[in-house]
Coordinates of C-alpha atoms in Angstrom, one line a residue:
Chain A
X1 CA 91.1 83.2 117.0
X2 CA 90.5 85.5 119.8
X3 CA 92.6 88.8 120.0
X4 CA 92.7 91.9 121.9
X5 CA 92.8 94.6 119.3
X6 CA 93.1 98.3 120.8
X7 CA 91.5 97.2 123.6
X8 CA 88.8 95.4 122.6
X9 CA 88.7 91.4 122.6
X10 CA 88.0 90.6 118.9
X11 CA 87.4 87.0 116.5
X12 CA 89.9 87.1 113.7
X13 CA 88.6 85.1 111.1
X14 CA 90.6 84.9 108.4
X15 CA 94.0 86.5 109.4
X16 CA 97.1 84.2 110.0
X17 CA 100.2 87.2 109.6
X18 CA 99.8 91.0 110.9
X19 CA 99.5 91.8 106.7
X20 CA 96.4 90.0 106.7
X21 CA 95.1 91.2 109.7
X22 CA 96.0 94.6 108.3
X23 CA 94.0 93.6 104.9
X24 CA 91.4 92.1 106.8
X25 CA 90.6 95.4 109.0
X26 CA 90.8 97.5 105.4
X27 CA 93.8 99.4 106.5
X28 CA 96.4 98.1 104.6
X29 CA 96.9 100.4 102.0
X30 CA 97.4 103.1 104.8
X31 CA 100.4 104.0 107.0
X32 CA 100.5 102.4 109.9
X33 CA 102.7 101.7 112.8
X34 CA 101.6 97.7 114.5
X35 CA 102.3 96.3 118.1
X36 CA 102.0 92.7 119.1
X37 CA 102.4 92.0 122.5
X38 CA 104.2 95.2 123.5
X39 CA 106.3 94.9 120.3
X40 CA 106.8 97.0 116.9
X41 CA 106.5 95.1 113.6
X42 CA 108.4 96.5 111.6
X43 CA 106.3 97.2 107.7
X44 CA 108.9 95.0 106.1
X45 CA 107.9 91.9 108.7
X46 CA 104.5 92.0 108.6
X47 CA 104.3 89.1 106.2
X48 CA 106.2 86.9 108.3
X49 CA 104.8 87.8 111.6
X50 CA 102.2 85.0 112.3
X51 CA 99.1 85.6 114.8
X52 CA 98.4 83.6 118.1
X53 CA 95.2 83.5 119.8
X54 CA 95.2 85.5 123.2
X55 CA 97.8 88.4 120.9
X56 CA 97.5 91.8 122.0
X57 CA 97.4 93.9 119.0
X58 CA 97.8 97.6 118.5
X59 CA 97.5 99.2 115.0
X60 CA 97.3 102.9 115.0
X61 CA 96.8 104.4 111.2
X62 CA 98.2 107.9 110.0
X63 CA 95.1 110.6 108.8
X64 CA 95.7 113.8 107.9
X65 CA 92.3 115.6 108.4
X66 CA 91.7 118.1 111.0
Chain B
X1 CA 90.7 142.6 134.4
X2 CA 92.2 141.2 137.1
X3 CA 94.6 138.4 136.2
X4 CA 95.0 137.0 139.5
X5 CA 92.0 136.2 139.3
X6 CA 91.3 135.6 135.8
X7 CA 94.0 132.3 136.1
X8 CA 93.6 131.6 139.7
X9 CA 92.0 127.9 139.3
X10 CA 94.8 127.0 136.9
X11 CA 97.3 128.0 139.1
X12 CA 95.9 126.2 141.6
X13 CA 96.5 123.1 139.8
X14 CA 99.6 121.3 141.1
X15 CA 100.8 120.6 137.9
X16 CA 100.8 124.8 136.8
X17 CA 101.1 126.4 139.9
X18 CA 102.8 130.1 139.9
X19 CA 105.6 129.7 138.4
X20 CA 104.2 127.6 135.5
X21 CA 101.5 130.4 134.9
X22 CA 103.8 132.8 134.7
X23 CA 106.4 130.5 131.7
X24 CA 102.7 130.3 130.0
X25 CA 102.6 133.8 129.9
X26 CA 106.1 134.2 128.5
X27 CA 105.5 131.5 125.7
X28 CA 105.1 132.3 121.9
X29 CA 103.3 129.4 120.6
X30 CA 102.2 129.1 116.7
X31 CA 99.0 127.2 115.6
X32 CA 99.1 126.5 111.6
X33 CA 95.9 125.9 110.5
X34 CA 92.7 127.5 112.1
X35 CA 89.9 125.2 111.2
X36 CA 88.3 122.8 113.9
X37 CA 91.3 121.5 115.7
X38 CA 93.4 124.8 114.8
X39 CA 90.3 126.9 116.2
X40 CA 89.6 124.9 119.4
X41 CA 93.4 124.8 120.4
X42 CA 94.3 128.7 119.7
X43 CA 91.0 129.0 122.2
X44 CA 91.8 127.1 124.5
X45 CA 96.0 128.3 124.5
X46 CA 94.2 132.2 124.9
X47 CA 91.6 131.5 127.3
X48 CA 95.1 129.5 129.9
X49 CA 96.9 132.9 129.6
X50 CA 99.4 132.3 126.7
X51 CA 102.0 135.0 126.0
X52 CA 101.7 135.3 122.4
X53 CA 99.6 133.4 119.7
X54 CA 100.3 133.3 116.1
X55 CA 97.6 131.9 113.8
X56 CA 98.3 130.9 110.3
X57 CA 95.8 129.7 107.6
X58 CA 94.6 129.9 104.0
X59 CA 90.9 129.5 104.4
X60 CA 87.7 131.3 105.0
X61 CA 84.7 130.2 106.9
X62 CA 82.1 128.8 105.0
X63 CA 78.9 127.6 106.7
X64 CA 79.7 123.4 106.3
X65 CA 82.4 124.6 109.1
X66 CA 79.8 125.8 111.8
X67 CA 79.2 122.3 112.9
X68 CA 82.7 122.1 114.8
X69 CA 85.1 124.8 114.2
X70 CA 83.9 126.9 117.5
X71 CA 85.3 130.1 117.3
X72 CA 83.3 131.1 113.9
X73 CA 79.6 132.2 113.2
X74 CA 77.0 132.4 110.9
X75 CA 78.0 136.1 109.8
X76 CA 81.8 134.8 109.6
X77 CA 80.7 132.4 107.1
X78 CA 78.0 134.4 105.0
X79 CA 80.9 137.6 104.9
X80 CA 83.6 134.7 103.7
X81 CA 85.9 136.2 106.6
X82 CA 89.4 134.0 106.4
X83 CA 89.4 132.2 109.2
X84 CA 92.2 133.7 110.9
X85 CA 90.7 136.9 110.9
X86 CA 87.7 135.4 112.1
X87 CA 89.0 133.9 114.9
X88 CA 91.9 137.0 116.0
X89 CA 88.3 139.0 116.1
X90 CA 86.4 136.3 119.0
X91 CA 89.6 135.7 120.5
X92 CA 89.9 139.1 121.7
X93 CA 86.1 139.4 122.8
X94 CA 87.3 136.3 124.9
X95 CA 90.6 137.9 126.3
X96 CA 90.8 141.8 125.4
X97 CA 95.0 141.9 126.0
X98 CA 95.4 138.9 124.2
X99 CA 98.6 139.3 121.6
X100 CA 97.2 137.5 118.4
X101 CA 99.5 138.0 115.2
X102 CA 97.2 136.0 112.4
X103 CA 98.5 135.1 108.8
X104 CA 95.8 134.8 105.8
X105 CA 98.0 132.7 103.5
X106 CA 99.7 129.2 103.1
X107 CA 102.1 127.6 105.7
X108 CA 105.0 127.9 103.2
X109 CA 108.6 127.4 104.9
X110 CA 109.8 130.9 104.4
X111 CA 106.3 132.5 106.2
X112 CA 106.7 129.9 108.8
X113 CA 110.7 130.8 109.8
X114 CA 109.1 134.4 109.8
X115 CA 107.1 133.9 112.7
X116 CA 110.2 132.6 114.9
X117 CA 111.5 132.4 117.4
X118 CA 108.8 130.2 119.4
X119 CA 108.3 127.4 121.8
X120 CA 106.3 125.5 120.6
X121 CA 104.2 124.7 116.9
X122 CA 100.7 123.1 116.9
X123 CA 99.1 121.5 113.9
X124 CA 96.0 121.9 113.1
X125 CA 96.0 121.3 109.6
X126 CA 94.2 119.4 106.8
X127 CA 97.3 117.5 104.6
X128 CA 100.1 115.5 105.0
X129 CA 102.6 118.0 103.2
X130 CA 102.3 120.9 105.3
X131 CA 102.8 118.7 108.5
X132 CA 106.1 117.3 107.0
X133 CA 107.1 121.4 106.5
X134 CA 106.2 121.9 110.2
X135 CA 108.5 119.1 110.9
X136 CA 111.6 119.7 108.9
X137 CA 111.2 123.6 110.0
X138 CA 111.0 122.7 114.3
X139 CA 113.5 120.0 114.1
X140 CA 115.7 122.4 112.1
X141 CA 115.0 125.1 114.5
X142 CA 115.4 122.8 117.4
X143 CA 111.9 123.8 118.2
X144 CA 109.0 121.0 119.9
X145 CA 105.9 120.3 118.1
X146 CA 102.5 118.8 118.4
X147 CA 100.6 116.6 115.5
X148 CA 97.4 116.1 115.9
X149 CA 94.6 115.0 113.4
X150 CA 91.2 113.2 113.1
X151 CA 88.8 112.3 110.3
X152 CA 84.9 110.4 111.2
X153 CA 85.2 109.5 115.0
X154 CA 88.9 108.9 115.0
X155 CA 91.7 110.5 115.9
X156 CA 95.5 110.5 116.9
X157 CA 98.4 112.9 117.9
X158 CA 101.9 112.5 118.8
X159 CA 104.7 115.0 120.5
X160 CA 108.0 115.5 118.3
X161 CA 110.5 117.3 120.4
X162 CA 114.2 117.5 119.0
X163 CA 116.1 115.9 122.1
X164 CA 114.6 112.7 122.0
X165 CA 112.6 109.5 119.8
X166 CA 111.6 109.7 116.4
X167 CA 110.1 112.6 114.2
X168 CA 106.6 112.5 112.2
X169 CA 108.6 110.9 109.1
X170 CA 110.6 108.3 111.2
X171 CA 107.0 106.6 111.9
X172 CA 105.2 107.4 108.7
X173 CA 108.2 107.0 106.0
X174 CA 106.2 108.7 103.4
X175 CA 103.1 110.5 102.5
X176 CA 99.6 109.1 103.5
X177 CA 97.4 109.4 100.0
X178 CA 94.3 107.3 100.9
X179 CA 91.8 110.2 99.9
X180 CA 90.2 110.3 103.8
X181 CA 89.9 113.2 104.6
X182 CA 86.8 115.0 106.2
X183 CA 85.4 115.8 103.3
X184 CA 84.9 112.7 102.2
X185 CA 84.2 110.8 105.4
X186 CA 83.1 113.0 107.8
X187 CA 83.9 114.5 111.1
X188 CA 82.3 115.0 114.4
X189 CA 83.2 117.9 116.8
X190 CA 84.0 115.1 120.1
X191 CA 86.6 113.6 117.9
X192 CA 88.2 117.2 117.3
X193 CA 88.1 118.0 121.0
X194 CA 89.4 114.4 121.8
X195 CA 93.0 115.5 119.5
X196 CA 92.6 119.2 120.5
X197 CA 92.8 118.6 124.1
X198 CA 95.3 116.1 124.0
X199 CA 97.6 118.5 122.0
X200 CA 96.5 121.1 124.7
X201 CA 97.3 119.7 127.4
X202 CA 101.0 118.4 126.2
X203 CA 101.4 122.4 125.1
X204 CA 101.1 122.6 128.9
X205 CA 103.7 120.3 129.9
X206 CA 106.3 121.7 127.6
X207 CA 105.7 125.0 128.4
X208 CA 105.9 124.5 131.6
X209 CA 108.9 122.4 131.5
X210 CA 106.7 119.6 133.1
X211 CA 108.5 117.2 131.0
X212 CA 108.6 114.0 132.6
X213 CA 104.8 114.4 132.6
X214 CA 104.9 114.0 128.3
X215 CA 102.9 111.4 127.6
X216 CA 106.0 109.6 125.3
X217 CA 103.7 107.8 122.4
X218 CA 101.9 107.6 119.5
X219 CA 97.9 107.7 121.0
X220 CA 94.6 106.9 119.0
X221 CA 91.0 106.7 120.0
X222 CA 87.5 106.4 118.5
X223 CA 85.0 108.1 119.9
X224 CA 82.2 106.1 118.2
X225 CA 83.7 102.4 118.5
X226 CA 85.3 103.1 121.3
X227 CA 89.0 102.0 120.8
X228 CA 91.9 103.4 121.8
X229 CA 95.5 102.9 121.3
X230 CA 99.0 103.8 122.6
X231 CA 102.1 102.7 121.0
X232 CA 105.8 103.6 122.2
X233 CA 107.4 104.3 119.1
X234 CA 111.4 104.7 120.2
X235 CA 112.1 101.5 118.1
X236 CA 111.0 103.5 114.7
X237 CA 113.6 106.2 115.1
X238 CA 115.9 106.5 112.1
X239 CA 119.1 107.4 112.6
X240 CA 119.7 107.9 108.4
X241 CA 116.0 110.1 108.8
X242 CA 116.4 113.1 106.8
X243 CA 114.3 115.1 109.0
X244 CA 115.8 113.9 112.4
X245 CA 118.8 111.6 111.7
X246 CA 122.6 112.3 112.4
X247 CA 122.8 114.5 109.0
X248 CA 119.7 115.8 108.2
X249 CA 119.0 117.5 104.8
X250 CA 115.4 118.8 105.9
X251 CA 113.7 118.1 102.5
X252 CA 110.4 119.7 103.1
X253 CA 111.8 122.7 103.3
X254 CA 113.3 122.6 99.6
X255 CA 111.4 123.5 96.8
X256 CA 111.5 119.6 95.3
X257 CA 110.2 118.2 98.1
X258 CA 106.6 120.5 97.4
X259 CA 103.7 120.1 95.6
X260 CA 103.5 122.0 92.9
X261 CA 100.7 124.2 91.5
X262 CA 100.4 125.9 88.5
X263 CA 97.9 127.9 86.8
X264 CA 97.3 126.8 83.1
X265 CA 97.5 129.8 80.7
X266 CA 94.1 130.6 78.8
X267 CA 92.1 127.7 80.4
X268 CA 90.6 129.1 83.6
X269 CA 92.7 126.0 85.5
X270 CA 95.0 125.2 87.8
X271 CA 97.5 122.2 87.9
X272 CA 98.2 120.5 91.0
X273 CA 101.7 117.8 91.0
X274 CA 101.6 116.4 94.1
X275 CA 105.0 115.3 95.5
X276 CA 107.0 112.4 94.1
X277 CA 106.9 109.8 96.5
X278 CA 102.7 110.1 96.7
X279 CA 101.0 107.4 95.0
X280 CA 97.5 107.6 93.9
X281 CA 94.9 105.2 93.4
X282 CA 92.2 106.0 90.9
X283 CA 89.8 103.1 91.8
X284 CA 90.0 103.6 95.7
X285 CA 89.8 107.8 95.0
X286 CA 86.3 107.0 92.8
X287 CA 85.2 104.7 95.5
X288 CA 85.5 107.3 98.1
X289 CA 83.6 110.3 95.6
X290 CA 81.1 108.2 94.3
X291 CA 78.9 111.1 94.5
X292 CA 80.9 113.3 93.0
X293 CA 82.1 110.9 90.1
X294 CA 81.2 112.1 86.7
X295 CA 83.6 110.5 84.2
X296 CA 86.4 107.8 84.9
X297 CA 88.5 105.9 82.3
X298 CA 91.6 103.6 82.9
X299 CA 94.2 106.9 82.4
X300 CA 91.9 109.4 84.8
X301 CA 88.6 110.3 86.7
X302 CA 86.5 113.4 86.7
X303 CA 84.7 114.8 90.0
X304 CA 82.5 117.5 90.5
X305 CA 83.2 119.0 93.6
X306 CA 82.0 122.6 94.7
X307 CA 81.1 123.5 91.4
X308 CA 84.5 123.0 89.9
X309 CA 85.6 120.4 87.9
X310 CA 89.3 118.4 89.1
X311 CA 90.3 116.4 86.5
X312 CA 92.7 113.4 88.5
X313 CA 95.7 111.6 86.4
X314 CA 97.1 108.3 87.3
X315 CA 100.2 110.0 88.0
X316 CA 98.3 111.7 90.9
X317 CA 98.3 115.3 89.0
X318 CA 95.2 116.9 88.8
X319 CA 93.7 119.9 86.3
X320 CA 91.0 121.5 88.5
X321 CA 88.6 124.1 86.9
X322 CA 86.6 127.1 87.8
X323 CA 88.9 128.0 90.8
X324 CA 90.3 131.0 91.8
X325 CA 93.7 130.8 92.0
X326 CA 96.5 128.3 93.2
X327 CA 96.3 128.5 97.3
X328 CA 92.5 127.2 96.8
X329 CA 93.4 124.8 94.1
X330 CA 95.8 123.0 96.3
X331 CA 93.4 123.0 99.1
X332 CA 91.1 121.4 97.3
X333 CA 93.4 118.9 96.0
X334 CA 94.5 118.1 99.5
X335 CA 90.5 117.8 101.0
X336 CA 89.6 116.1 98.5
X337 CA 92.3 113.8 97.0
X338 CA 94.7 113.9 99.7
X339 CA 98.2 114.4 100.2

C-alpha cells in the first residue's frame, strides 16, 4: 500500500491500522500526534483506524532534547 | 551606538515596522535553558533589540557543547564557566546596552515566578518535566510560551497561548520517557537552528501583536530525511486538562508533581525519583546505552557515564554515584534516561 507520510510517498508493507504503522515506524512507544487525511486520530482509536491506499498520514512524535 | 541604524533592516520589514520594533524594545522575555536551543534563541532576541532578557540555566560549558552551542568558546569550556554567565558575557559583546538577567540554577516554580512579570517564556530545555512546569506557570499567569525540542536531525515546536488552543499537557497526555536524548542519539546544529528560528519567529509575532500570523499548528521536521509535518491540534484540547481546562490545578507546580533528588547519606550518591506517571523500560534503556552498559539483570541496570555510575531500577528510580550534588544528578538522569 502506498501512503504519503509526512509529505513523502512511502510503501507500507505490514500495517493495516494506525497502531501497526506506528509499530512499523518504531515510534509506538513514544508520545505521538497522528493525523489521517486531515483529521486527528485519537490515541484510543489507533488500533481501530484502518489505512487505505493513497492516505495522507502525518505523524509527529515528542522529544525532549534541546 | 545609533539604534536607528542598528535595527533599520528589521524596521523596514513590513511585519515589524517602527511600532513593532518599539514593542520588541519594551518586551521582557524569559529563556529557560542556555544549551544549544536557548543560547541561539537568546542571541537572536538580543540582536533583534529585545528590551530585557532573563536567561536561566543550571549547567556549565563543556567541550562537547561547542559543535552547536554558538555563544560558547574553548576558554569557557576550559574554565567550566556556567552557561548563563558565558552567554551573558558574549551577548553583551554583541550588544553592549542589552539588559540581561541571569540565574545559574534549576528553573523551579519559585525561581520562575520570581522572574515575572514577562511577556513571553521560551523553552530551550533538555527535559520534559521542566517543560510541564513552564506550561503550568505560563498558563497560571496568562503568559504565552513556545515549546521547542530537537534530537538527531529532528525537531518540533508548538506555541501555547492562554487564550486559545490546547496546551502541551493536552498534546502529550503524560511524559515521554523513551531515553532518546541528545546525549544518546546525537544532534546536528542545523536541527537546532531550525527549531530556534521557528521559536524566534513566533516570538516576534507575539511580541509585535501580529497574532494572525501565528502558525497555529504543531510542527515538526527532519532535516536529514527531508520530512516535515504540520498538524492542527485544536481537537486535542481537553476541557478537563489540569493545566488549561475549566478548573486548573497546575500539577507541575506542586511538590508532588516534581521528580525528587536526594543525597544518600554516607554513600557519595544521589537518588533520583522520576514523576509517578513516567514509565521506564530497562530493555530500551539498555539498548540505547550499549556502550555505557556494565551490568543488567531483571531488576536493574548499571551504566558507566562520564566517570559516574548510574544504577537504574525497574521502577524508574536511579542511584547515581560520583556526582557533585542533586542538581548534577538530576541533570545526568534527564540527559541519559529521559523525563
